[in-house]
Amino acid sequence: MQPSKQLIGVIDVPGEERDALAEIIARDGLAVFAADNVEGLPAETALVVAHVRAVPSRDWASLTPRLPTLVVSDDRLDADLLKAVDAGLVDYIVEPLRHGHLLRRMIRKAIELHELAQERARDRERLAELNDNLETHLAMLRLDQQAGGQIQRKLLPPRPQTVGQITCDYWLAPSLYLSGDFLDFQRFNERYTLFYFADVSGHGASSAFVTVLLKYLSNRWQNEWDGSRPEALAPHWLGELNRELLDAGIGKHATLFVGVIDQQRRYLHYSLGAQLPMPMMAANATVYSLPGEGMPVGLFPGVTYPQLGCELPENFRLWLCSDGILECLPGKTLNKRLKELEDRVLGSDTLEDLRSSLFLENLSDDDESVAESGPGHEKLPDDLTIMMLSGFGDANS
C-alpha cells in the first residue's frame, strides 16, 4: 500500500483542536479519520495519533498493542503522557500544532517501522514452518538411513567366524549411518575360503550402494567359479568390478583386496587395487606388508590386476584396515602413521587389542546399536573398518 493511501486515525475530543490536528496530518497526502475512541476507527487504520486528554490512563495498555500509536500532548509534564510512555507507545510529540512537519515525518517513519516489524514477524512464522518441515524431512531421512544401515550390516558375514582352520573377525564403524567400507568371508568348499575387503570412495548412501552391488556381484561370481585356477580368481573379480563401476557411471571407485585361501596348501592367492594401508601379515614376532600394487577399481578402463600369492605361516594374523584408521594414529606424515600402525599390529593378538590401542573401545561393538545410532561416530572423520584373519595354530591339524 502506498503511503498516500494509508489511513491515519486521530483520537481526540471533538472540537477545533481536533480538526486542526487532523488538517495538519492530512497534508502531504495522508488520509485522516477522526474519532472519539479507538473503537470508532475503521479497520484499515494504519496508525493512531492519540491526544492524552482523549484516552483514559487505563486504556493505553490495551491500545498500543493493537495499532502503532503516536501520542500528542500540549504539555511535556502532563501526567497522562508519562503513563502513555510506560504503556509502550511508538513515540510522542508535544505541541503538535506547532510542529506539524515533524509530526508527519514521525507518522511515516512509525508506519514504515511497523510494516518492517510485521514483515519480520511473517518471516519468523515462515521460518518456523520451514524449520518444522526440515525437522520432519530430517527425521524421515534419519529413519531411512538407519534402515539402510541395518540392511547393510545384515549383508556382512557373522563375526567371529571360523571356516576350517581360518578364523575371521572384524569391526566396522561408519562415520554416518551407512558405510562405504565392506567385507566378506565365505567358505567355497573344504579347501578354498574366499574373502575381500573394500573401501569405496566417500561415505554415506552413495558409497553404501556400491557395497551392495559388490556383494551381489561377488556372490554371482563365486557361484560361477568351478574351483579351478584359484590364482586367477582375485584378479578376475577386480577386473570385472572395474568394468561394472565404469559402466554404471556413478562416479565411484574403490580400493579392494581379494583373497583366496587354500587351506590344503596353506597358501593365500590374492590381488589388490590401490589398498591403503597395505594388508599386514603378523607371525613369529614380526610384521610385514604383503607385496604388490594395483590400480583403484572403477577409475580406468582396461586395467589388468596382478596375480599374487604367499605362504601362510603357523599362527598367522592377517590384518586389513581401511584408510579411516590413519586418522586415529599419531604422526604428521603418512609414513609415520603407517609405521605406528605396524607397531600396534605387532603388539595385538586380537581385534580388541588393536581397537584398544587406538582408544576406540568406547565406540559401540554391537551391530544393532551401530546401525540405529550411527553409532554416535561424530568422532570419526571417515568410515573405519578392521578385519583380522588368523589360523593354522594347531601343529597337528
PDB file of C-alpha atoms in Angstrom, residues 84-336:
ATOM      1  CA  ALA A  84       1.234   6.508  27.801  1.00  0.00           C
ATOM      2  CA  VAL A  85       5.015   6.260  27.509  1.00  0.00           C
ATOM      3  CA  ASP A  86       5.042   3.481  30.105  1.00  0.00           C
ATOM      4  CA  ALA A  87       2.384   1.594  28.095  1.00  0.00           C
ATOM      5  CA  GLY A  88       4.752   1.251  25.088  1.00  0.00           C
ATOM      6  CA  LEU A  89       3.662   3.816  22.530  1.00  0.00           C
ATOM      7  CA  VAL A  90       5.775   4.327  19.402  1.00  0.00           C
ATOM      8  CA  ASP A  91       6.706   7.948  20.097  1.00  0.00           C
ATOM      9  CA  TYR A  92       5.277  11.221  21.317  1.00  0.00           C
ATOM     10  CA  ILE A  93       5.339  14.884  20.395  1.00  0.00           C
ATOM     11  CA  VAL A  94       4.493  17.974  22.431  1.00  0.00           C
ATOM     12  CA  GLU A  95       2.538  20.846  20.915  1.00  0.00           C
ATOM     13  CA  PRO A  96       1.773  19.066  17.618  1.00  0.00           C
ATOM     14  CA  LEU A  97       0.026  22.070  16.076  1.00  0.00           C
ATOM     15  CA  ARG A  98       3.355  23.939  16.173  1.00  0.00           C
ATOM     16  CA  HIS A  99       5.387  21.001  14.819  1.00  0.00           C
ATOM     17  CA  GLY A 100       3.202  19.656  12.016  1.00  0.00           C
ATOM     18  CA  HIS A 101       6.081  18.840   9.648  1.00  0.00           C
ATOM     19  CA  LEU A 102       7.838  16.847  12.360  1.00  0.00           C
ATOM     20  CA  LEU A 103       4.599  15.070  13.239  1.00  0.00           C
ATOM     21  CA  ARG A 104       4.044  13.941   9.640  1.00  0.00           C
ATOM     22  CA  ARG A 105       7.626  12.649   9.371  1.00  0.00           C
ATOM     23  CA  MET A 106       7.186  10.734  12.638  1.00  0.00           C
ATOM     24  CA  ILE A 107       3.937   9.238  11.309  1.00  0.00           C
ATOM     25  CA  ARG A 108       5.556   7.987   8.098  1.00  0.00           C
ATOM     26  CA  LYS A 109       8.559   6.626   9.989  1.00  0.00           C
ATOM     27  CA  ALA A 110       6.339   4.839  12.512  1.00  0.00           C
ATOM     28  CA  ILE A 111       4.294   3.238   9.714  1.00  0.00           C
ATOM     29  CA  GLU A 112       7.481   2.111   7.959  1.00  0.00           C
ATOM     30  CA  LEU A 113       8.848   0.570  11.159  1.00  0.00           C
ATOM     31  CA  HIS A 114       5.530  -1.135  11.849  1.00  0.00           C
ATOM     32  CA  GLU A 115       5.463  -2.650   8.365  1.00  0.00           C
ATOM     33  CA  LEU A 116       9.026  -3.884   8.811  1.00  0.00           C
ATOM     34  CA  ALA A 117       8.075  -5.439  12.144  1.00  0.00           C
ATOM     35  CA  GLN A 118       5.100  -7.171  10.526  1.00  0.00           C
ATOM     36  CA  GLU A 119       7.330  -8.428   7.715  1.00  0.00           C
ATOM     37  CA  ARG A 120       9.828  -9.794  10.232  1.00  0.00           C
ATOM     38  CA  ALA A 121       7.008 -11.481  12.113  1.00  0.00           C
ATOM     39  CA  ARG A 122       5.811 -13.115   8.882  1.00  0.00           C
ATOM     40  CA  ASP A 123       9.366 -14.164   8.088  1.00  0.00           C
ATOM     41  CA  ARG A 124       9.753 -15.706  11.544  1.00  0.00           C
ATOM     42  CA  GLU A 125       6.489 -17.570  11.122  1.00  0.00           C
ATOM     43  CA  ARG A 126       7.556 -18.800   7.685  1.00  0.00           C
ATOM     44  CA  LEU A 127      10.991 -19.746   9.009  1.00  0.00           C
ATOM     45  CA  ALA A 128       9.427 -21.674  11.878  1.00  0.00           C
ATOM     46  CA  GLU A 129       7.254 -23.527   9.361  1.00  0.00           C
ATOM     47  CA  LEU A 130      10.275 -24.294   7.173  1.00  0.00           C
ATOM     48  CA  ASN A 131      12.219 -25.486  10.210  1.00  0.00           C
ATOM     49  CA  ASP A 132       9.368 -27.793  11.177  1.00  0.00           C
ATOM     50  CA  ASN A 133       9.303 -29.192   7.648  1.00  0.00           C
ATOM     51  CA  LEU A 134      13.070 -29.579   7.681  1.00  0.00           C
ATOM     52  CA  GLU A 135      12.980 -31.416  11.005  1.00  0.00           C
ATOM     53  CA  THR A 136      10.295 -33.725   9.630  1.00  0.00           C
ATOM     54  CA  HIS A 137      12.293 -34.483   6.490  1.00  0.00           C
ATOM     55  CA  LEU A 138      15.487 -34.958   8.504  1.00  0.00           C
ATOM     56  CA  ALA A 139      13.685 -37.401  10.784  1.00  0.00           C
ATOM     57  CA  MET A 140      12.433 -39.318   7.748  1.00  0.00           C
ATOM     58  CA  LEU A 141      15.914 -39.313   6.235  1.00  0.00           C
ATOM     59  CA  ARG A 142      17.380 -40.498   9.529  1.00  0.00           C
ATOM     60  CA  LEU A 143      14.915 -43.386   9.642  1.00  0.00           C
ATOM     61  CA  ASP A 144      15.750 -44.278   6.038  1.00  0.00           C
ATOM     62  CA  GLN A 145      19.464 -44.158   6.815  1.00  0.00           C
ATOM     63  CA  GLN A 146      19.007 -46.288   9.928  1.00  0.00           C
ATOM     64  CA  ALA A 147      17.011 -48.856   7.967  1.00  0.00           C
ATOM     65  CA  GLY A 148      19.648 -48.854   5.230  1.00  0.00           C
ATOM     66  CA  GLY A 149      22.382 -49.297   7.830  1.00  0.00           C
ATOM     67  CA  GLN A 150      20.606 -52.275   9.348  1.00  0.00           C
ATOM     68  CA  ILE A 151      20.157 -53.883   5.937  1.00  0.00           C
ATOM     69  CA  GLN A 152      23.776 -53.226   5.006  1.00  0.00           C
ATOM     70  CA  ARG A 153      25.025 -54.872   8.177  1.00  0.00           C
ATOM     71  CA  LYS A 154      22.819 -57.884   7.528  1.00  0.00           C
ATOM     72  CA  LEU A 155      24.881 -58.392   4.365  1.00  0.00           C
ATOM     73  CA  LEU A 156      28.070 -58.722   6.391  1.00  0.00           C
ATOM     74  CA  PRO A 157      29.328 -62.165   7.452  1.00  0.00           C
ATOM     75  CA  PRO A 158      28.869 -63.456  11.014  1.00  0.00           C
ATOM     76  CA  ARG A 159      31.591 -62.466  13.457  1.00  0.00           C
ATOM     77  CA  PRO A 160      33.718 -64.057  14.610  1.00  0.00           C
ATOM     78  CA  GLN A 161      33.518 -66.932  12.141  1.00  0.00           C
ATOM     79  CA  THR A 162      35.727 -69.981  11.702  1.00  0.00           C
ATOM     80  CA  VAL A 163      35.931 -71.903   8.437  1.00  0.00           C
ATOM     81  CA  GLY A 164      38.197 -74.913   8.651  1.00  0.00           C
ATOM     82  CA  GLN A 165      41.389 -73.663  10.261  1.00  0.00           C
ATOM     83  CA  ILE A 166      40.801 -69.975   9.481  1.00  0.00           C
ATOM     84  CA  THR A 167      39.032 -67.539  11.788  1.00  0.00           C
ATOM     85  CA  CYS A 168      37.728 -64.159  10.658  1.00  0.00           C
ATOM     86  CA  ASP A 169      36.812 -61.285  12.941  1.00  0.00           C
ATOM     87  CA  TYR A 170      36.166 -57.661  12.083  1.00  0.00           C
ATOM     88  CA  TRP A 171      34.891 -54.329  13.356  1.00  0.00           C
ATOM     89  CA  LEU A 172      33.124 -51.833  11.098  1.00  0.00           C
ATOM     90  CA  ALA A 173      32.323 -48.302  12.271  1.00  0.00           C
ATOM     91  CA  PRO A 174      30.547 -45.993   9.799  1.00  0.00           C
ATOM     92  CA  SER A 175      31.072 -42.271  10.267  1.00  0.00           C
ATOM     93  CA  LEU A 176      27.399 -41.910   9.253  1.00  0.00           C
ATOM     94  CA  TYR A 177      24.591 -44.470   9.335  1.00  0.00           C
ATOM     95  CA  LEU A 178      25.751 -46.095   6.107  1.00  0.00           C
ATOM     96  CA  SER A 179      29.290 -47.140   5.309  1.00  0.00           C
ATOM     97  CA  GLY A 180      31.465 -47.161   2.213  1.00  0.00           C
ATOM     98  CA  ASP A 181      33.571 -49.902   3.798  1.00  0.00           C
ATOM     99  CA  PHE A 182      32.581 -53.504   3.230  1.00  0.00           C
ATOM    100  CA  LEU A 183      33.983 -57.004   3.561  1.00  0.00           C
ATOM    101  CA  ASP A 184      33.029 -60.636   3.200  1.00  0.00           C
ATOM    102  CA  PHE A 185      34.383 -64.028   4.245  1.00  0.00           C
ATOM    103  CA  GLN A 186      32.838 -67.208   2.806  1.00  0.00           C
ATOM    104  CA  ARG A 187      33.548 -70.899   2.531  1.00  0.00           C
ATOM    105  CA  PHE A 188      33.703 -72.097  -1.066  1.00  0.00           C
ATOM    106  CA  ASN A 189      34.481 -75.730  -0.245  1.00  0.00           C
ATOM    107  CA  GLU A 190      36.625 -77.630   2.234  1.00  0.00           C
ATOM    108  CA  ARG A 191      39.777 -76.460   0.517  1.00  0.00           C
ATOM    109  CA  TYR A 192      39.111 -72.860  -0.508  1.00  0.00           C
ATOM    110  CA  THR A 193      37.903 -69.878   1.513  1.00  0.00           C
ATOM    111  CA  LEU A 194      37.173 -66.564  -0.207  1.00  0.00           C
ATOM    112  CA  PHE A 195      37.279 -63.094   1.262  1.00  0.00           C
ATOM    113  CA  TYR A 196      37.523 -59.471   0.198  1.00  0.00           C
ATOM    114  CA  PHE A 197      37.962 -56.088   1.848  1.00  0.00           C
ATOM    115  CA  ALA A 198      36.665 -52.927   0.132  1.00  0.00           C
ATOM    116  CA  ASP A 199      36.815 -49.205   0.795  1.00  0.00           C
ATOM    117  CA  VAL A 200      34.567 -47.233  -1.567  1.00  0.00           C
ATOM    118  CA  SER A 201      35.417 -43.574  -2.145  1.00  0.00           C
ATOM    119  CA  GLY A 202      33.473 -41.215   0.071  1.00  0.00           C
ATOM    120  CA  HIS A 203      30.996 -42.403   2.667  1.00  0.00           C
ATOM    121  CA  GLY A 204      27.255 -42.381   3.196  1.00  0.00           C
ATOM    122  CA  ALA A 205      24.407 -43.590   0.996  1.00  0.00           C
ATOM    123  CA  SER A 206      26.040 -43.370  -2.436  1.00  0.00           C
ATOM    124  CA  SER A 207      29.090 -45.318  -1.290  1.00  0.00           C
ATOM    125  CA  ALA A 208      26.915 -47.847   0.534  1.00  0.00           C
ATOM    126  CA  PHE A 209      25.012 -48.570  -2.685  1.00  0.00           C
ATOM    127  CA  VAL A 210      28.301 -49.634  -4.282  1.00  0.00           C
ATOM    128  CA  THR A 211      28.910 -52.099  -1.437  1.00  0.00           C
ATOM    129  CA  VAL A 212      25.509 -53.679  -2.133  1.00  0.00           C
ATOM    130  CA  LEU A 213      26.473 -54.015  -5.797  1.00  0.00           C
ATOM    131  CA  LEU A 214      29.775 -55.552  -4.729  1.00  0.00           C
ATOM    132  CA  LYS A 215      28.001 -58.104  -2.532  1.00  0.00           C
ATOM    133  CA  TYR A 216      25.645 -59.083  -5.355  1.00  0.00           C
ATOM    134  CA  LEU A 217      28.414 -59.406  -7.939  1.00  0.00           C
ATOM    135  CA  SER A 218      30.788 -61.329  -5.679  1.00  0.00           C
ATOM    136  CA  ASN A 219      28.081 -63.854  -4.833  1.00  0.00           C
ATOM    137  CA  ARG A 220      27.327 -64.280  -8.525  1.00  0.00           C
ATOM    138  CA  TRP A 221      30.975 -64.698  -9.465  1.00  0.00           C
ATOM    139  CA  GLN A 222      31.526 -67.164  -6.632  1.00  0.00           C
ATOM    140  CA  ASN A 223      28.629 -69.283  -7.859  1.00  0.00           C
ATOM    141  CA  GLU A 224      30.101 -69.205 -11.360  1.00  0.00           C
ATOM    142  CA  TRP A 225      33.567 -70.310 -10.233  1.00  0.00           C
ATOM    143  CA  ASP A 226      34.338 -74.003 -10.690  1.00  0.00           C
ATOM    144  CA  GLY A 227      37.223 -74.098  -8.183  1.00  0.00           C
ATOM    145  CA  SER A 228      39.988 -74.250 -10.822  1.00  0.00           C
ATOM    146  CA  ARG A 229      42.891 -71.820 -11.139  1.00  0.00           C
ATOM    147  CA  PRO A 230      42.435 -70.097  -7.752  1.00  0.00           C
ATOM    148  CA  GLU A 231      45.332 -67.788  -8.581  1.00  0.00           C
ATOM    149  CA  ALA A 232      43.254 -66.170 -11.350  1.00  0.00           C
ATOM    150  CA  LEU A 233      40.048 -65.623  -9.373  1.00  0.00           C
ATOM    151  CA  ALA A 234      41.045 -62.468  -7.442  1.00  0.00           C
ATOM    152  CA  PRO A 235      42.387 -60.513 -10.459  1.00  0.00           C
ATOM    153  CA  HIS A 236      39.362 -61.622 -12.498  1.00  0.00           C
ATOM    154  CA  TRP A 237      36.993 -60.271  -9.847  1.00  0.00           C
ATOM    155  CA  LEU A 238      38.776 -56.923  -9.722  1.00  0.00           C
ATOM    156  CA  GLY A 239      38.771 -56.598 -13.490  1.00  0.00           C
ATOM    157  CA  GLU A 240      35.066 -57.366 -13.729  1.00  0.00           C
ATOM    158  CA  LEU A 241      34.182 -54.985 -10.902  1.00  0.00           C
ATOM    159  CA  ASN A 242      36.266 -52.277 -12.546  1.00  0.00           C
ATOM    160  CA  ARG A 243      34.207 -52.676 -15.716  1.00  0.00           C
ATOM    161  CA  GLU A 244      30.892 -52.727 -13.817  1.00  0.00           C
ATOM    162  CA  LEU A 245      31.640 -49.495 -11.941  1.00  0.00           C
ATOM    163  CA  LEU A 246      32.764 -47.708 -15.095  1.00  0.00           C
ATOM    164  CA  ASP A 247      29.683 -48.876 -16.995  1.00  0.00           C
ATOM    165  CA  ALA A 248      27.420 -47.731 -14.151  1.00  0.00           C
ATOM    166  CA  GLY A 249      28.776 -44.187 -14.482  1.00  0.00           C
ATOM    167  CA  ILE A 250      28.141 -43.345 -10.821  1.00  0.00           C
ATOM    168  CA  GLY A 251      31.464 -41.627 -10.256  1.00  0.00           C
ATOM    169  CA  LYS A 252      32.573 -44.031  -7.553  1.00  0.00           C
ATOM    170  CA  HIS A 253      35.778 -46.002  -7.259  1.00  0.00           C
ATOM    171  CA  ALA A 254      37.139 -48.325  -4.605  1.00  0.00           C
ATOM    172  CA  THR A 255      40.267 -49.849  -3.163  1.00  0.00           C
ATOM    173  CA  LEU A 256      39.974 -53.622  -2.812  1.00  0.00           C
ATOM    174  CA  PHE A 257      41.836 -56.629  -1.578  1.00  0.00           C
ATOM    175  CA  VAL A 258      40.529 -60.009  -2.758  1.00  0.00           C
ATOM    176  CA  GLY A 259      41.932 -63.255  -1.384  1.00  0.00           C
ATOM    177  CA  VAL A 260      41.534 -66.999  -1.883  1.00  0.00           C
ATOM    178  CA  ILE A 261      42.892 -69.122   0.953  1.00  0.00           C
ATOM    179  CA  ASP A 262      43.992 -72.613   0.015  1.00  0.00           C
ATOM    180  CA  GLN A 263      43.726 -74.394   3.369  1.00  0.00           C
ATOM    181  CA  GLN A 264      45.236 -77.555   1.952  1.00  0.00           C
ATOM    182  CA  ARG A 265      48.432 -75.822   0.787  1.00  0.00           C
ATOM    183  CA  ARG A 266      48.294 -73.124   3.487  1.00  0.00           C
ATOM    184  CA  TYR A 267      48.630 -70.573   0.750  1.00  0.00           C
ATOM    185  CA  LEU A 268      46.999 -67.216   0.000  1.00  0.00           C
ATOM    186  CA  HIS A 269      46.203 -66.227  -3.589  1.00  0.00           C
ATOM    187  CA  TYR A 270      45.363 -62.550  -3.789  1.00  0.00           C
ATOM    188  CA  SER A 271      45.113 -59.412  -5.865  1.00  0.00           C
ATOM    189  CA  LEU A 272      44.626 -55.813  -4.880  1.00  0.00           C
ATOM    190  CA  GLY A 273      43.596 -52.435  -6.183  1.00  0.00           C
ATOM    191  CA  ALA A 274      45.367 -49.485  -4.531  1.00  0.00           C
ATOM    192  CA  GLN A 275      44.910 -50.811  -0.995  1.00  0.00           C
ATOM    193  CA  LEU A 276      45.991 -48.363   1.719  1.00  0.00           C
ATOM    194  CA  PRO A 277      47.149 -49.258   4.283  1.00  0.00           C
ATOM    195  CA  MET A 278      48.580 -52.418   2.736  1.00  0.00           C
ATOM    196  CA  PRO A 279      47.493 -55.702   4.342  1.00  0.00           C
ATOM    197  CA  MET A 280      49.888 -56.674   7.116  1.00  0.00           C
ATOM    198  CA  MET A 281      50.981 -60.204   7.997  1.00  0.00           C
ATOM    199  CA  ALA A 282      51.961 -60.805  11.606  1.00  0.00           C
ATOM    200  CA  ALA A 283      53.679 -64.072  12.584  1.00  0.00           C
ATOM    201  CA  ASN A 284      56.713 -65.248  14.538  1.00  0.00           C
ATOM    202  CA  ALA A 285      57.015 -61.878  16.356  1.00  0.00           C
ATOM    203  CA  THR A 286      57.366 -59.974  13.084  1.00  0.00           C
ATOM    204  CA  VAL A 287      55.051 -57.945  10.905  1.00  0.00           C
ATOM    205  CA  TYR A 288      55.354 -57.033   7.243  1.00  0.00           C
ATOM    206  CA  SER A 289      53.157 -55.662   4.474  1.00  0.00           C
ATOM    207  CA  LEU A 290      52.096 -58.020   1.703  1.00  0.00           C
ATOM    208  CA  PRO A 291      53.828 -57.160  -1.562  1.00  0.00           C
ATOM    209  CA  GLY A 292      52.038 -55.981  -4.679  1.00  0.00           C
ATOM    210  CA  GLU A 293      50.273 -52.993  -6.164  1.00  0.00           C
ATOM    211  CA  GLY A 294      47.322 -52.338  -8.413  1.00  0.00           C
ATOM    212  CA  MET A 295      45.172 -49.531  -9.742  1.00  0.00           C
ATOM    213  CA  PRO A 296      41.979 -48.365  -7.977  1.00  0.00           C
ATOM    214  CA  VAL A 297      38.858 -50.174  -9.113  1.00  0.00           C
ATOM    215  CA  GLY A 298      36.400 -48.088 -11.115  1.00  0.00           C
ATOM    216  CA  LEU A 299      38.700 -45.322 -12.376  1.00  0.00           C
ATOM    217  CA  PHE A 300      40.424 -46.528 -15.538  1.00  0.00           C
ATOM    218  CA  PRO A 301      39.166 -48.867 -18.280  1.00  0.00           C
ATOM    219  CA  GLY A 302      41.069 -51.950 -19.383  1.00  0.00           C
ATOM    220  CA  VAL A 303      43.099 -52.340 -16.192  1.00  0.00           C
ATOM    221  CA  THR A 304      44.767 -55.702 -15.552  1.00  0.00           C
ATOM    222  CA  TYR A 305      45.201 -56.663 -11.915  1.00  0.00           C
ATOM    223  CA  PRO A 306      48.156 -58.724 -10.636  1.00  0.00           C
ATOM    224  CA  GLN A 307      48.183 -62.392  -9.649  1.00  0.00           C
ATOM    225  CA  LEU A 308      49.930 -62.522  -6.257  1.00  0.00           C
ATOM    226  CA  GLY A 309      50.389 -65.090  -3.541  1.00  0.00           C
ATOM    227  CA  CYS A 310      52.227 -66.014  -0.349  1.00  0.00           C
ATOM    228  CA  GLU A 311      52.619 -68.853   2.119  1.00  0.00           C
ATOM    229  CA  LEU A 312      50.565 -68.662   5.295  1.00  0.00           C
ATOM    230  CA  PRO A 313      52.734 -69.397   8.356  1.00  0.00           C
ATOM    231  CA  GLU A 314      51.560 -71.054  11.559  1.00  0.00           C
ATOM    232  CA  ASN A 315      49.718 -68.770  13.943  1.00  0.00           C
ATOM    233  CA  PHE A 316      49.462 -66.043  11.326  1.00  0.00           C
ATOM    234  CA  ARG A 317      47.371 -62.931  11.695  1.00  0.00           C
ATOM    235  CA  LEU A 318      46.468 -61.065   8.530  1.00  0.00           C
ATOM    236  CA  TRP A 319      45.286 -57.520   9.200  1.00  0.00           C
ATOM    237  CA  LEU A 320      43.311 -55.372   6.759  1.00  0.00           C
ATOM    238  CA  CYS A 321      42.323 -51.798   7.643  1.00  0.00           C
ATOM    239  CA  SER A 322      40.515 -49.049   5.785  1.00  0.00           C
ATOM    240  CA  ASP A 323      42.251 -45.703   5.455  1.00  0.00           C
ATOM    241  CA  GLY A 324      39.997 -44.283   8.177  1.00  0.00           C
ATOM    242  CA  ILE A 325      42.338 -45.886  10.707  1.00  0.00           C
ATOM    243  CA  LEU A 326      45.087 -43.461   9.724  1.00  0.00           C
ATOM    244  CA  GLU A 327      43.002 -40.611  11.166  1.00  0.00           C
ATOM    245  CA  CYS A 328      43.243 -42.293  14.575  1.00  0.00           C
ATOM    246  CA  LEU A 329      47.037 -42.563  14.607  1.00  0.00           C
ATOM    247  CA  PRO A 330      49.666 -40.012  15.678  1.00  0.00           C
ATOM    248  CA  GLY A 331      52.230 -38.707  13.230  1.00  0.00           C
ATOM    249  CA  LYS A 332      52.457 -35.759  10.880  1.00  0.00           C
ATOM    250  CA  THR A 333      53.323 -37.796   7.783  1.00  0.00           C
ATOM    251  CA  LEU A 334      51.760 -40.832   6.146  1.00  0.00           C
ATOM    252  CA  ASN A 335      54.895 -42.915   6.620  1.00  0.00           C
ATOM    253  CA  LYS A 336      54.983 -42.170  10.352  1.00  0.00           C
TER     254      LYS A 336
END
